[in-house]
XYZ file of C-alpha atoms in Angstrom:
258
model
C 35.207 56.644 56.734
C 34.674 53.751 59.125
C 33.832 54.406 62.743
C 36.894 52.304 63.500
C 39.100 54.928 61.864
C 41.682 56.449 64.115
C 45.319 57.083 64.701
C 47.820 54.882 66.437
C 50.736 56.022 68.511
C 54.005 55.083 66.825
C 56.445 53.076 68.881
C 59.625 54.985 69.668
C 62.863 53.599 68.383
C 64.202 53.589 71.928
C 63.786 50.363 73.810
C 64.008 48.164 70.710
C 67.034 46.062 70.089
C 69.248 47.417 67.359
C 69.182 45.321 64.231
C 72.470 43.746 63.259
C 73.802 44.885 59.873
C 72.929 42.462 57.112
C 74.668 41.702 53.858
C 71.381 41.799 51.990
C 69.538 44.879 50.689
C 68.216 47.452 53.132
C 65.197 49.754 52.766
C 65.531 52.797 55.069
C 61.771 53.331 54.859
C 61.273 50.063 56.752
C 63.115 51.508 59.725
C 60.791 54.528 59.678
C 57.457 52.773 59.327
C 57.815 49.403 61.032
C 56.953 50.751 64.488
C 53.640 52.451 63.589
C 52.673 49.541 61.319
C 53.370 47.203 64.233
C 50.822 49.151 66.266
C 48.216 48.786 63.517
C 48.745 45.035 63.313
C 48.338 44.819 67.080
C 44.847 46.297 66.772
C 43.881 43.489 64.394
C 45.351 40.765 66.534
C 43.650 42.065 69.657
C 40.468 43.763 68.413
C 37.061 42.304 69.340
C 35.326 40.150 66.769
C 31.598 40.418 65.938
C 30.558 38.107 68.789
C 32.490 40.145 71.321
C 31.532 43.597 70.019
C 28.957 44.098 72.785
C 30.954 42.352 75.501
C 30.505 44.353 78.724
C 32.961 42.257 80.722
C 35.988 43.832 79.027
C 37.336 40.338 78.489
C 37.290 40.353 74.709
C 39.195 37.706 72.825
C 41.771 38.459 70.143
C 40.221 38.961 66.723
C 42.796 36.763 65.035
C 44.761 33.857 66.487
C 47.732 32.146 64.873
C 47.255 34.374 61.859
C 48.590 33.592 58.426
C 49.979 36.720 56.750
C 50.718 37.077 53.047
C 52.915 40.046 52.127
C 52.791 41.494 48.612
C 55.789 43.355 47.239
C 57.882 42.437 50.270
C 61.026 44.008 48.795
C 63.826 43.363 51.270
C 61.742 41.133 53.613
C 62.708 43.419 56.504
C 59.086 43.865 57.549
C 58.640 40.094 57.666
C 61.744 39.678 59.803
C 60.778 42.440 62.224
C 57.138 41.478 62.679
C 57.820 37.770 63.176
C 60.349 38.778 65.834
C 57.860 41.082 67.561
C 54.768 38.866 67.434
C 54.485 35.496 69.140
C 53.611 32.451 67.058
C 50.216 32.395 68.756
C 49.590 35.807 67.161
C 51.249 35.331 63.772
C 51.890 31.713 62.882
C 53.092 32.330 59.326
C 54.390 35.298 57.342
C 54.823 34.481 53.655
C 56.736 37.034 51.583
C 56.207 37.504 47.844
C 57.577 39.796 45.153
C 58.916 39.898 41.614
C 61.513 37.252 40.755
C 64.242 39.910 40.591
C 63.744 40.716 44.286
C 63.912 37.167 45.629
C 67.722 36.757 45.911
C 68.038 39.763 48.228
C 64.993 38.733 50.238
C 66.332 35.201 50.614
C 69.679 36.526 51.825
C 68.054 38.755 54.433
C 65.789 35.954 55.656
C 68.750 33.586 55.967
C 70.602 36.133 58.097
C 67.594 37.269 60.112
C 66.480 35.827 63.415
C 63.482 34.040 61.912
C 62.031 30.555 62.170
C 61.801 29.027 58.682
C 58.476 27.456 59.611
C 57.030 30.903 60.389
C 58.837 32.922 57.736
C 59.641 30.589 54.824
C 61.475 31.378 51.620
C 59.801 34.024 49.432
C 57.585 33.193 46.476
C 57.208 34.913 43.126
C 53.983 36.889 42.791
C 52.946 40.108 41.088
C 49.734 42.120 41.054
C 49.204 41.128 37.426
C 49.724 37.374 37.806
C 46.831 35.128 36.877
C 44.049 34.241 39.284
C 45.326 30.661 39.146
C 48.733 31.793 40.422
C 47.134 33.677 43.294
C 44.957 30.680 44.163
C 48.063 28.475 44.304
C 49.125 30.387 47.423
C 46.160 29.030 49.367
C 47.042 26.078 51.535
C 44.284 23.492 51.239
C 42.557 21.983 48.226
C 38.789 22.096 48.760
C 37.724 20.370 45.560
C 40.179 17.793 44.235
C 38.289 17.517 40.957
C 38.374 21.219 40.165
C 41.551 21.871 42.164
C 39.968 24.876 43.847
C 41.759 26.182 46.900
C 39.728 28.136 49.463
C 41.084 31.425 50.831
C 43.551 30.727 53.623
C 45.156 34.068 54.543
C 43.957 36.036 57.558
C 45.878 39.168 56.579
C 47.322 40.328 53.281
C 49.799 43.153 53.834
C 51.599 45.480 51.464
C 53.663 48.622 51.984
C 54.736 51.284 49.504
C 53.549 49.398 46.431
C 50.385 51.078 45.145
C 52.114 54.349 44.266
C 54.815 52.428 42.369
C 52.720 49.937 40.404
C 50.512 51.124 37.518
C 46.933 51.784 38.578
C 45.626 48.990 36.340
C 47.888 46.566 38.212
C 46.570 47.880 41.529
C 43.011 47.257 40.353
C 43.944 43.697 39.423
C 45.372 43.195 42.902
C 42.203 44.504 44.557
C 40.073 42.147 42.468
C 42.126 39.055 43.341
C 42.309 39.593 47.090
C 38.880 38.028 47.586
C 40.355 34.715 46.414
C 43.072 34.566 49.084
C 41.676 36.388 52.157
C 39.429 34.408 54.504
C 35.960 35.806 55.337
C 36.452 38.396 58.053
C 40.140 38.691 57.162
C 42.000 41.881 56.313
C 43.921 43.694 53.612
C 46.379 46.175 55.117
C 47.987 48.721 52.812
C 50.551 51.319 53.870
C 51.632 54.336 51.844
C 50.744 57.891 50.808
C 47.228 58.645 49.574
C 45.341 61.662 48.274
C 41.998 62.603 49.815
C 39.179 64.531 48.151
C 41.291 64.850 45.023
C 44.133 66.729 46.716
C 47.534 66.021 48.222
C 47.694 65.870 51.996
C 50.937 67.876 52.067
C 53.345 69.796 49.869
C 55.935 67.077 50.387
C 53.532 64.506 48.944
C 52.979 66.728 45.903
C 56.742 66.887 45.370
C 57.021 63.140 45.900
C 54.370 62.533 43.241
C 56.392 64.537 40.715
C 59.510 62.595 41.698
C 57.718 59.280 41.176
C 56.685 60.169 37.642
C 60.171 61.402 36.777
C 62.199 58.641 38.419
C 59.983 55.545 38.601
C 57.398 55.518 35.833
C 54.920 57.816 34.174
C 52.299 55.406 35.532
C 53.496 55.737 39.122
C 51.506 58.133 41.292
C 50.084 58.685 44.738
C 46.693 56.991 44.599
C 43.384 58.534 45.550
C 41.855 57.037 48.673
C 38.360 57.141 47.199
C 39.434 55.108 44.162
C 41.184 52.515 46.313
C 38.142 52.322 48.585
C 35.839 51.747 45.581
C 38.118 49.061 44.148
C 38.145 47.255 47.480
C 34.369 47.580 47.848
C 33.922 46.124 44.366
C 36.182 43.255 45.461
C 34.064 42.368 48.478
C 35.807 44.367 51.215
C 34.791 47.325 53.376
C 36.907 49.943 55.100
C 37.666 48.855 58.656
C 40.091 51.615 59.680
C 42.157 54.469 58.287
C 45.199 55.177 60.441
C 47.188 58.387 59.844
C 50.887 57.529 59.861
C 54.062 59.609 60.215
C 55.477 61.497 57.233
C 52.060 62.038 55.584
C 51.335 58.349 55.060
C 48.275 56.298 55.935
C 47.631 52.684 56.808
C 44.323 51.548 55.342
C 42.676 48.426 56.716
C 39.938 46.723 54.702
C 37.925 43.766 55.968
C 36.472 41.037 53.791
C 32.710 40.810 54.096
């Protein structure tokens, strides 16, 4: 694993303002993982870039400024609401949520009730792992070649939580292959969820969860193997930047585009 691998200390729930009940859908898992994920994102927004890696003055600059974040499989949009509340616009300028069309009404309701700036957290867009490359490219902001209508990558961070063990593996591979078209050079793909290592479960609870997934979600749902995800990302032009152990036998993998 990368030399940048390491654990982060989860933020305690104490000291954070209680979220007001919303009429829209709620994912309890968001309440459990938003604090440790917040800590991971902080490391990306404040980590030294290549030019500052050997800085001996301890005055390193943030790695990313006014970042544009694209979230895949945003579900209830609760992560988007929380993180745009926690991070200043100079850290995260835009957080764009995406998911299947069936999820958009609930996401839109939560965003309308959340304390978010529409310019920073706009209405969600329809996107799936299996959508065409053209659809993924349409999410990029600027047209580089008006003749060919090619849009250069424009997202500093692509984030997804609890999606790879739900989606079929073939869909996950399609996602990994398309990320290179939307993430800027030096940008990141951040994926949160449970993973197997060295072909084995990391806990008995994960083994039970894997059985539950196959019985209650889909026969194609499963906890993914870290090594397979790492290979798919390497094939797609990324390298492992960090592997953060998370609470409840989860991990937050961070891949950086070469």
